[in-house]
Amino acid sequence: MSDNRDHSGHHDHHHHPGFSYSNMPSSLYSGGPPETEMGRDLHGFDPSYLSFTDCLHGSMDYGALVRAFDLSCSSSEVFNAIVDGGGPANETVESGGGATGGTPVTPNSSVSSSSTEAAAEEDSGRSKKEQQTKLGADQDGVLLDKSKKANKVPRKKGEKRPREPRFAFMTKSEVDHLEDGYRWRKYGQKAVKNSPYPRSYYRCTSQKCTVKKRVERSYQDPSIVITTYEGQHTHQSPATLRGNTTGILGSSLLTSPPPAVHNFHQELLMQVPPSSLHGGSSGGGDAGAVTASMYLQNLTTPLQQMQFPDYGLLQDMVVPPSNFHHYQHP
DNA sequence: CGAGTTTGACCCGCGC
DNA sequence: GCGCGGGTCAAACTCG
């Protein structure tokens, strides 16, 4: 973690004109300091908003989501959900990390939003990252050449790993690692440029499950945790298994689970990708929609049962800020 | 003792 | 070509 070190050491100052959370689509913060928006959004949620879990529960489709978001839109919530369509993947569809939905269920979280990450950044980092991941996954994760620590399997040049769908959302929480019903193993931590808060990397502990997630705190608003899921779970969450097999993460989490889960209410705000986003690159507006819905579905259902059409279509889907759903617990 | 965390080193893509 | 920064690995360590 030399890098991390730098975090503690020469951490760059965070004087940043705008929030430069690289992963976040500019849309998220467009217009003003995120802080403002966030702070504002955090308050005054409309009870009528849908919660993330609600979304998950319901078999939502894109339309539903949109509607839901629209509703909340009016309220001016600020958190956004960003869904990044994975790439081409052909890979098995794993349930989006989102499923873990974990986010939504954080112990102290009060509000959250989701957003797709900007694809740009991801691309760069992703290629190698994914490659490694995939390689590792393919081989049980153990095929690294010990001579060089990081140098694992030599990957072919030009071979680009399909990018996995990503789903990011912000949650207002005091704890960084939100309980989402899945078990995660932390495999790294890095200092985030321009932010005093480090970014933690987690991987699903389930074998064969290559889902990863990054957790970091917004330096603009320390109370906000940004969680980015990458990939889809190939299994159900332990929590889900425990009680409901329907696969709805929300319910299992909310009702049984992880200790912390039951006491907090979480408000998750998701945003649906407007056509504008994906529009940019991949032409099909549907792609974005599909991605989003897919994600949601994944979140709620065991992915094994899901058949996703092609991820390839969904490239980077960025959802403009829009609405937020606020979950009101009984 | 096994599972999970910490953390220094390393890889890699990108921008300059 | 070089440096930066993100991402990952894996040994060492911690904890239950």
GROMACS .gro file of C-alpha atoms (C1' of nucleotides) in nm:
model
  362
    1MET     CA    1   0.000   0.000   0.000
    2SER     CA    2   0.257   0.231  -0.080
    3ASP     CA    3  -0.014   0.426  -0.220
    4ASN     CA    4  -0.202   0.412   0.090
    5ARG     CA    5   0.082   0.536   0.257
    6ASP     CA    6   0.074   0.821   0.052
    7HIS     CA    7  -0.255   0.871   0.177
    8SER     CA    8  -0.131   0.916   0.521
    9GLY     CA    9   0.183   1.070   0.418
   10HIS     CA   10   0.184   1.309   0.145
   11HIS     CA   11  -0.168   1.288   0.074
   12ASP     CA   12  -0.242   1.548  -0.166
   13HIS     CA   13  -0.438   1.814  -0.028
   14HIS     CA   14  -0.781   1.800  -0.121
   15HIS     CA   15  -0.824   2.126  -0.271
   16HIS     CA   16  -1.024   2.036  -0.554
   17PRO     CA   17  -1.238   2.260  -0.738
   18GLY     CA   18  -1.510   2.029  -0.785
   19PHE     CA   19  -1.568   1.704  -0.649
   20SER     CA   20  -1.344   1.498  -0.843
   21TYR     CA   21  -1.461   1.166  -0.757
   22SER     CA   22  -1.342   1.006  -1.063
   23ASN     CA   23  -1.590   0.735  -1.062
   24MET     CA   24  -1.882   0.948  -1.036
   25PRO     CA   25  -2.040   1.077  -1.336
   26SER     CA   26  -2.025   1.436  -1.354
   27SER     CA   27  -2.389   1.443  -1.372
   28LEU     CA   28  -2.396   1.353  -1.020
   29TYR     CA   29  -2.238   1.658  -0.906
   30SER     CA   30  -2.301   1.868  -1.191
   31GLY     CA   31  -2.378   2.203  -1.090
   32GLY     CA   32  -2.249   2.248  -0.765
   33PRO     CA   33  -2.066   2.110  -0.498
   34PRO     CA   34  -2.191   1.779  -0.421
   35GLU     CA   35  -2.192   1.872  -0.074
   36THR     CA   36  -2.464   2.103  -0.119
   37GLU     CA   37  -2.676   1.870  -0.299
   38MET     CA   38  -2.613   1.591  -0.076
   39GLY     CA   39  -2.671   1.770   0.235
   40ARG     CA   40  -2.982   1.902   0.105
   41ASP     CA   41  -3.103   1.581  -0.021
   42LEU     CA   42  -3.042   1.399   0.284
   43HIS     CA   43  -3.309   1.582   0.453
   44GLY     CA   44  -3.667   1.599   0.378
   45PHE     CA   45  -3.724   1.281   0.202
   46ASP     CA   46  -4.062   1.214   0.092
   47PRO     CA   47  -4.202   0.917   0.261
   48SER     CA   48  -4.363   0.813  -0.047
   49TYR     CA   49  -4.038   0.737  -0.202
   50LEU     CA   50  -3.950   0.391  -0.274
   51SER     CA   51  -3.675   0.240  -0.090
   52PHE     CA   52  -3.403   0.056  -0.252
   53THR     CA   53  -3.524  -0.255  -0.097
   54ASP     CA   54  -3.865  -0.188  -0.213
   55CYS     CA   55  -3.737  -0.172  -0.554
   56LEU     CA   56  -3.560  -0.489  -0.508
   57HIS     CA   57  -3.855  -0.661  -0.379
   58GLY     CA   58  -4.077  -0.572  -0.647
   59SER     CA   59  -3.989  -0.717  -0.966
   60MET     CA   60  -3.902  -0.399  -1.113
   61ASP     CA   61  -3.844  -0.333  -1.456
   62TYR     CA   62  -3.697  -0.038  -1.605
   63GLY     CA   63  -4.022   0.135  -1.639
   64ALA     CA   64  -4.104   0.085  -1.286
   65LEU     CA   65  -3.780   0.217  -1.180
   66VAL     CA   66  -3.812   0.513  -1.387
   67ARG     CA   67  -4.142   0.586  -1.252
   68ALA     CA   68  -4.026   0.541  -0.909
   69PHE     CA   69  -3.741   0.765  -0.960
   70ASP     CA   70  -3.941   1.019  -1.124
   71LEU     CA   71  -4.161   1.035  -0.832
   72SER     CA   72  -3.884   1.091  -0.606
   73CYS     CA   73  -3.736   1.324  -0.843
   74SER     CA   74  -3.969   1.584  -0.756
   75SER     CA   75  -3.844   1.578  -0.417
   76SER     CA   76  -3.501   1.676  -0.501
   77GLU     CA   77  -3.314   1.407  -0.351
   78VAL     CA   78  -2.975   1.402  -0.446
   79PHE     CA   79  -2.828   1.074  -0.437
   80ASN     CA   80  -2.799   0.908  -0.759
   81ALA     CA   81  -2.757   0.564  -0.858
   82ILE     CA   82  -2.529   0.486  -1.126
   83VAL     CA   83  -2.536   0.175  -1.313
   84ASP     CA   84  -2.258   0.082  -1.527
   85GLY     CA   85  -2.341  -0.177  -1.770
   86GLY     CA   86  -2.086  -0.422  -1.780
   87GLY     CA   87  -1.944  -0.504  -2.072
   88PRO     CA   88  -1.969  -0.757  -2.298
   89ALA     CA   89  -1.974  -0.995  -2.099
   90ASN     CA   90  -2.064  -1.292  -2.163
   91GLU     CA   91  -1.991  -1.423  -1.862
   92THR     CA   92  -2.225  -1.570  -1.642
   93VAL     CA   93  -2.436  -1.330  -1.503
   94GLU     CA   94  -2.365  -1.275  -1.156
   95SER     CA   95  -2.596  -1.088  -0.954
   96GLY     CA   96  -2.498  -0.744  -0.941
   97GLY     CA   97  -2.332  -0.650  -0.645
   98GLY     CA   98  -2.615  -0.441  -0.608
   99ALA     CA   99  -2.794  -0.725  -0.500
  100THR     CA  100  -2.609  -0.721  -0.215
  101GLY     CA  101  -2.802  -0.447  -0.195
  102GLY     CA  102  -2.612  -0.446   0.080
  103THR     CA  103  -2.590  -0.098   0.071
  104PRO     CA  104  -2.927  -0.037   0.134
  105VAL     CA  105  -2.911  -0.216   0.441
  106THR     CA  106  -2.657  -0.048   0.636
  107PRO     CA  107  -2.682  -0.021   0.996
  108ASN     CA  108  -2.655   0.339   1.028
  109SER     CA  109  -2.730   0.444   0.695
  110SER     CA  110  -2.991   0.690   0.655
  111VAL     CA  111  -2.993   0.776   0.298
  112SER     CA  112  -2.838   0.646  -0.005
  113SER     CA  113  -2.833   0.688  -0.368
  114SER     CA  114  -2.693   0.493  -0.640
  115SER     CA  115  -2.514   0.591  -0.943
  116THR     CA  116  -2.336   0.432  -1.220
  117GLU     CA  117  -1.983   0.494  -1.234
  118ALA     CA  118  -1.837   0.685  -1.497
  119ALA     CA  119  -1.718   0.449  -1.740
  120ALA     CA  120  -1.420   0.635  -1.830
  121GLU     CA  121  -1.236   0.586  -1.524
  122GLU     CA  122  -1.330   0.242  -1.499
  123ASP     CA  123  -1.213   0.159  -1.828
  124SER     CA  124  -0.867   0.231  -1.756
  125GLY     CA  125  -0.848   0.073  -1.429
  126ARG     CA  126  -1.077  -0.191  -1.517
  127SER     CA  127  -0.899  -0.350  -1.789
  128LYS     CA  128  -0.620  -0.460  -1.584
  129LYS     CA  129  -0.817  -0.512  -1.285
  130GLU     CA  130  -1.063  -0.725  -1.444
  131GLN     CA  131  -0.808  -0.918  -1.614
  132GLN     CA  132  -0.649  -1.002  -1.299
  133THR     CA  133  -0.967  -1.081  -1.143
  134LYS     CA  134  -1.076  -1.302  -1.411
  135LEU     CA  135  -0.760  -1.476  -1.431
  136GLY     CA  136  -0.761  -1.532  -1.071
  137ALA     CA  137  -1.110  -1.646  -1.073
  138ASP     CA  138  -1.050  -1.885  -1.344
  139GLN     CA  139  -0.786  -2.048  -1.158
  140ASP     CA  140  -0.925  -2.042  -0.822
  141GLY     CA  141  -0.746  -1.730  -0.770
  142VAL     CA  142  -0.429  -1.896  -0.712
  143LEU     CA  143  -0.208  -1.895  -0.992
  144LEU     CA  144  -0.002  -1.612  -0.929
  145ASP     CA  145   0.354  -1.629  -0.987
  146LYS     CA  146   0.518  -1.589  -0.665
  147SER     CA  147   0.829  -1.451  -0.801
  148LYS     CA  148   0.649  -1.136  -0.859
  149LYS     CA  149   0.389  -1.048  -0.623
  150ALA     CA  150   0.154  -0.874  -0.834
  151ASN     CA  151   0.241  -1.027  -1.150
  152LYS     CA  152   0.012  -1.300  -1.196
  153VAL     CA  153  -0.085  -1.457  -1.498
  154PRO     CA  154   0.053  -1.301  -1.793
  155ARG     CA  155  -0.236  -1.194  -1.984
  156LYS     CA  156  -0.242  -1.169  -2.349
  157LYS     CA  157  -0.192  -0.838  -2.491
  158GLY     CA  158  -0.478  -0.675  -2.639
  159GLU     CA  159  -0.696  -0.902  -2.456
  160LYS     CA  160  -0.942  -0.684  -2.291
  161ARG     CA  161  -1.147  -0.816  -2.025
  162PRO     CA  162  -1.502  -0.760  -2.056
  163ARG     CA  163  -1.604  -0.522  -1.805
  164GLU     CA  164  -1.847  -0.623  -1.553
  165PRO     CA  165  -2.145  -0.424  -1.470
  166ARG     CA  166  -2.103  -0.191  -1.191
  167PHE     CA  167  -2.347  -0.040  -0.965
  168ALA     CA  168  -2.262   0.239  -0.733
  169PHE     CA  169  -2.461   0.419  -0.482
  170MET     CA  170  -2.412   0.654  -0.200
  171THR     CA  171  -2.534   0.584   0.142
  172LYS     CA  172  -2.534   0.802   0.438
  173SER     CA  173  -2.380   0.592   0.701
  174GLU     CA  174  -2.136   0.604   0.978
  175VAL     CA  175  -1.990   0.274   0.895
  176ASP     CA  176  -1.790   0.227   0.587
  177HIS     CA  177  -1.867  -0.126   0.521
  178LEU     CA  178  -2.234  -0.169   0.491
  179GLU     CA  179  -2.389  -0.495   0.576
  180ASP     CA  180  -2.552  -0.632   0.272
  181GLY     CA  181  -2.604  -0.992   0.345
  182TYR     CA  182  -2.299  -1.118   0.165
  183ARG     CA  183  -1.968  -1.195   0.311
  184TRP     CA  184  -1.677  -0.995   0.192
  185ARG     CA  185  -1.310  -1.015   0.236
  186LYS     CA  186  -1.108  -0.705   0.221
  187TYR     CA  187  -0.818  -0.738  -0.011
  188GLY     CA  188  -0.685  -0.394  -0.028
  189GLN     CA  189  -0.708  -0.037   0.068
  190LYS     CA  190  -0.583   0.264  -0.113
  191ALA     CA  191  -0.571   0.626  -0.050
  192VAL     CA  192  -0.797   0.818  -0.273
  193LYS     CA  193  -0.655   1.111  -0.443
  194ASN     CA  194  -0.791   1.431  -0.313
  195SER     CA  195  -0.967   1.262  -0.036
  196PRO     CA  196  -0.856   1.202   0.316
  197TYR     CA  197  -1.054   0.888   0.321
  198PRO     CA  198  -0.915   0.564   0.191
  199ARG     CA  199  -1.094   0.336  -0.046
  200SER     CA  200  -1.134  -0.021   0.059
  201TYR     CA  201  -1.157  -0.313  -0.177
  202TYR     CA  202  -1.364  -0.613  -0.096
  203ARG     CA  203  -1.423  -0.938  -0.270
  204CYS     CA  204  -1.707  -1.177  -0.211
  205THR     CA  205  -1.580  -1.466  -0.006
  206SER     CA  206  -1.790  -1.713  -0.185
  207GLN     CA  207  -1.584  -1.932  -0.406
  208LYS     CA  208  -1.625  -1.875  -0.768
  209CYS     CA  209  -1.800  -1.554  -0.701
  210THR     CA  210  -1.599  -1.274  -0.846
  211VAL     CA  211  -1.804  -0.991  -0.721
  212LYS     CA  212  -1.607  -0.708  -0.582
  213LYS     CA  213  -1.697  -0.388  -0.422
  214ARG     CA  214  -1.521  -0.071  -0.335
  215VAL     CA  215  -1.614   0.136  -0.042
  216GLU     CA  216  -1.508   0.485   0.014
  217ARG     CA  217  -1.627   0.787   0.193
  218SER     CA  218  -1.700   1.109   0.026
  219TYR     CA  219  -1.457   1.362   0.137
  220GLN     CA  220  -1.707   1.627   0.067
  221ASP     CA  221  -1.948   1.477   0.301
  222PRO     CA  222  -1.788   1.227   0.532
  223SER     CA  223  -2.120   1.099   0.634
  224ILE     CA  224  -2.171   0.959   0.290
  225VAL     CA  225  -2.032   0.628   0.191
  226ILE     CA  226  -1.995   0.545  -0.172
  227THR     CA  227  -2.017   0.179  -0.247
  228THR     CA  228  -1.951   0.041  -0.586
  229TYR     CA  229  -2.033  -0.315  -0.670
  230GLU     CA  230  -1.876  -0.484  -0.960
  231GLY     CA  231  -1.995  -0.807  -1.101
  232GLN     CA  232  -2.282  -1.016  -1.005
  233HIS     CA  233  -2.308  -1.273  -0.739
  234THR     CA  234  -2.328  -1.625  -0.855
  235HIS     CA  235  -2.496  -1.733  -0.543
  236GLN     CA  236  -2.752  -1.618  -0.302
  237SER     CA  237  -2.662  -1.414  -0.010
  238PRO     CA  238  -2.615  -1.599   0.310
  239ALA     CA  239  -2.874  -1.384   0.463
  240THR     CA  240  -3.118  -1.471   0.202
  241LEU     CA  241  -3.059  -1.832   0.237
  242ARG     CA  242  -3.128  -1.804   0.593
  243GLY     CA  243  -3.475  -1.695   0.560
  244ASN     CA  244  -3.618  -1.631   0.241
  245THR     CA  245  -3.523  -1.805  -0.055
  246THR     CA  246  -3.705  -1.591  -0.277
  247GLY     CA  247  -3.389  -1.421  -0.311
  248ILE     CA  248  -3.497  -1.087  -0.222
  249LEU     CA  249  -3.224  -0.934  -0.058
  250GLY     CA  250  -3.413  -0.669   0.098
  251SER     CA  251  -3.638  -0.884   0.286
  252SER     CA  252  -3.391  -1.116   0.412
  253LEU     CA  253  -3.169  -0.848   0.517
  254LEU     CA  254  -3.424  -0.643   0.673
  255THR     CA  255  -3.590  -0.914   0.847
  256SER     CA  256  -3.331  -1.142   0.966
  257PRO     CA  257  -2.995  -1.082   0.950
  258PRO     CA  258  -2.706  -0.934   1.007
  259PRO     CA  259  -2.729  -0.792   1.337
  260ALA     CA  260  -2.710  -0.449   1.244
  261VAL     CA  261  -2.947  -0.473   0.976
  262HIS     CA  262  -3.261  -0.481   1.153
  263ASN     CA  263  -3.222  -0.169   1.335
  264PHE     CA  264  -3.158   0.071   1.084
  265HIS     CA  265  -3.364   0.185   0.822
  266GLN     CA  266  -3.210   0.256   0.511
  267GLU     CA  267  -3.302   0.477   0.247
  268LEU     CA  268  -3.177   0.398  -0.080
  269LEU     CA  269  -3.212   0.613  -0.371
  270MET     CA  270  -3.169   0.480  -0.706
  271GLN     CA  271  -3.160   0.646  -1.022
  272VAL     CA  272  -3.256   0.519  -1.348
  273PRO     CA  273  -3.049   0.582  -1.634
  274PRO     CA  274  -3.192   0.822  -1.860
  275SER     CA  275  -3.156   0.767  -2.214
  276SER     CA  276  -2.920   1.046  -2.229
  277LEU     CA  277  -2.654   0.861  -2.070
  278HIS     CA  278  -2.607   0.558  -2.247
  279GLY     CA  279  -2.714   0.737  -2.535
  280GLY     CA  280  -2.385   0.880  -2.569
  281SER     CA  281  -2.214   0.581  -2.663
  282SER     CA  282  -2.409   0.287  -2.727
  283GLY     CA  283  -2.688   0.370  -2.911
  284GLY     CA  284  -2.954   0.180  -2.773
  285GLY     CA  285  -3.127   0.356  -2.511
  286ASP     CA  286  -3.251   0.027  -2.409
  287ALA     CA  287  -2.920  -0.084  -2.316
  288GLY     CA  288  -2.916   0.139  -2.025
  289ALA     CA  289  -3.253   0.041  -1.921
  290VAL     CA  290  -3.171  -0.314  -1.945
  291THR     CA  291  -2.876  -0.274  -1.738
  292ALA     CA  292  -3.054  -0.104  -1.470
  293SER     CA  293  -3.330  -0.345  -1.455
  294MET     CA  294  -3.095  -0.626  -1.473
  295TYR     CA  295  -2.916  -0.499  -1.186
  296LEU     CA  296  -3.218  -0.456  -0.988
  297GLN     CA  297  -3.332  -0.794  -1.071
  298ASN     CA  298  -3.012  -0.936  -0.980
  299LEU     CA  299  -3.033  -0.770  -0.661
  300THR     CA  300  -3.351  -0.935  -0.587
  301THR     CA  301  -3.310  -1.268  -0.740
  302PRO     CA  302  -3.061  -1.531  -0.748
  303LEU     CA  303  -2.876  -1.472  -1.047
  304GLN     CA  304  -2.851  -1.816  -1.151
  305GLN     CA  305  -3.196  -1.789  -1.261
  306MET     CA  306  -3.153  -1.483  -1.453
  307GLN     CA  307  -3.075  -1.478  -1.805
  308PHE     CA  308  -2.937  -1.166  -1.921
  309PRO     CA  309  -2.937  -1.076  -2.272
  310ASP     CA  310  -2.629  -0.928  -2.365
  311TYR     CA  311  -2.442  -0.716  -2.148
  312GLY     CA  312  -2.257  -0.593  -2.433
  313LEU     CA  313  -2.524  -0.355  -2.504
  314LEU     CA  314  -2.505  -0.191  -2.185
  315GLN     CA  315  -2.201  -0.005  -2.178
  316ASP     CA  316  -2.162   0.278  -1.960
  317MET     CA  317  -2.477   0.382  -1.836
  318VAL     CA  318  -2.480   0.689  -1.645
  319VAL     CA  319  -2.777   0.798  -1.484
  320PRO     CA  320  -2.828   1.154  -1.437
  321PRO     CA  321  -2.914   1.266  -1.109
  322SER     CA  322  -3.256   1.247  -1.049
  323ASN     CA  323  -3.434   1.117  -0.782
  324PHE     CA  324  -3.408   0.951  -0.480
  325HIS     CA  325  -3.622   0.721  -0.299
  326HIS     CA  326  -3.652   0.733   0.056
  327TYR     CA  327  -3.736   0.440   0.255
  328GLN     CA  328  -3.951   0.483   0.552
  329HIS     CA  329  -3.940   0.213   0.790
  330PRO     CA  330  -4.248   0.137   0.978
  331DC     C1'  331  -0.659  -2.305   1.349
  332DG     C1'  332  -0.917  -2.089   1.002
  333DA     C1'  333  -1.109  -1.671   0.834
  334DG     C1'  334  -1.053  -1.207   0.778
  335DT     C1'  335  -0.761  -0.773   0.795
  336DT     C1'  336  -0.352  -0.498   0.733
  337DT     C1'  337  -0.022  -0.326   0.450
  338DG     C1'  338   0.403  -0.296   0.152
  339DA     C1'  339   0.507  -0.407  -0.307
  340DC     C1'  340   0.396  -0.444  -0.760
  341DC     C1'  341   0.138  -0.411  -1.209
  342DC     C1'  342  -0.074  -0.144  -1.550
  343DG     C1'  343  -0.302   0.225  -1.808
  344DC     C1'  344  -0.301   0.695  -1.890
  345DG     C1'  345  -0.154   1.169  -1.928
  346DC     C1'  346   0.213   1.474  -1.979
  347DG     C1'  347   0.970   0.766  -2.146
  348DC     C1'  348   0.831   0.882  -1.696
  349DG     C1'  349   0.547   0.955  -1.314
  350DC     C1'  350   0.097   0.921  -1.116
  351DG     C1'  351  -0.278   0.691  -0.948
  352DG     C1'  352  -0.588   0.302  -0.932
  353DG     C1'  353  -0.617  -0.172  -0.846
  354DT     C1'  354  -0.447  -0.620  -0.676
  355DC     C1'  355  -0.150  -0.954  -0.451
  356DA     C1'  356   0.011  -1.194  -0.065
  357DA     C1'  357   0.287  -1.227   0.362
  358DA     C1'  358   0.221  -1.112   0.814
  359DC     C1'  359  -0.081  -1.032   1.154
  360DT     C1'  360  -0.522  -1.034   1.428
  361DC     C1'  361  -0.923  -1.230   1.606
  362DG     C1'  362  -1.278  -1.561   1.739
   0.00000   0.00000   0.00000
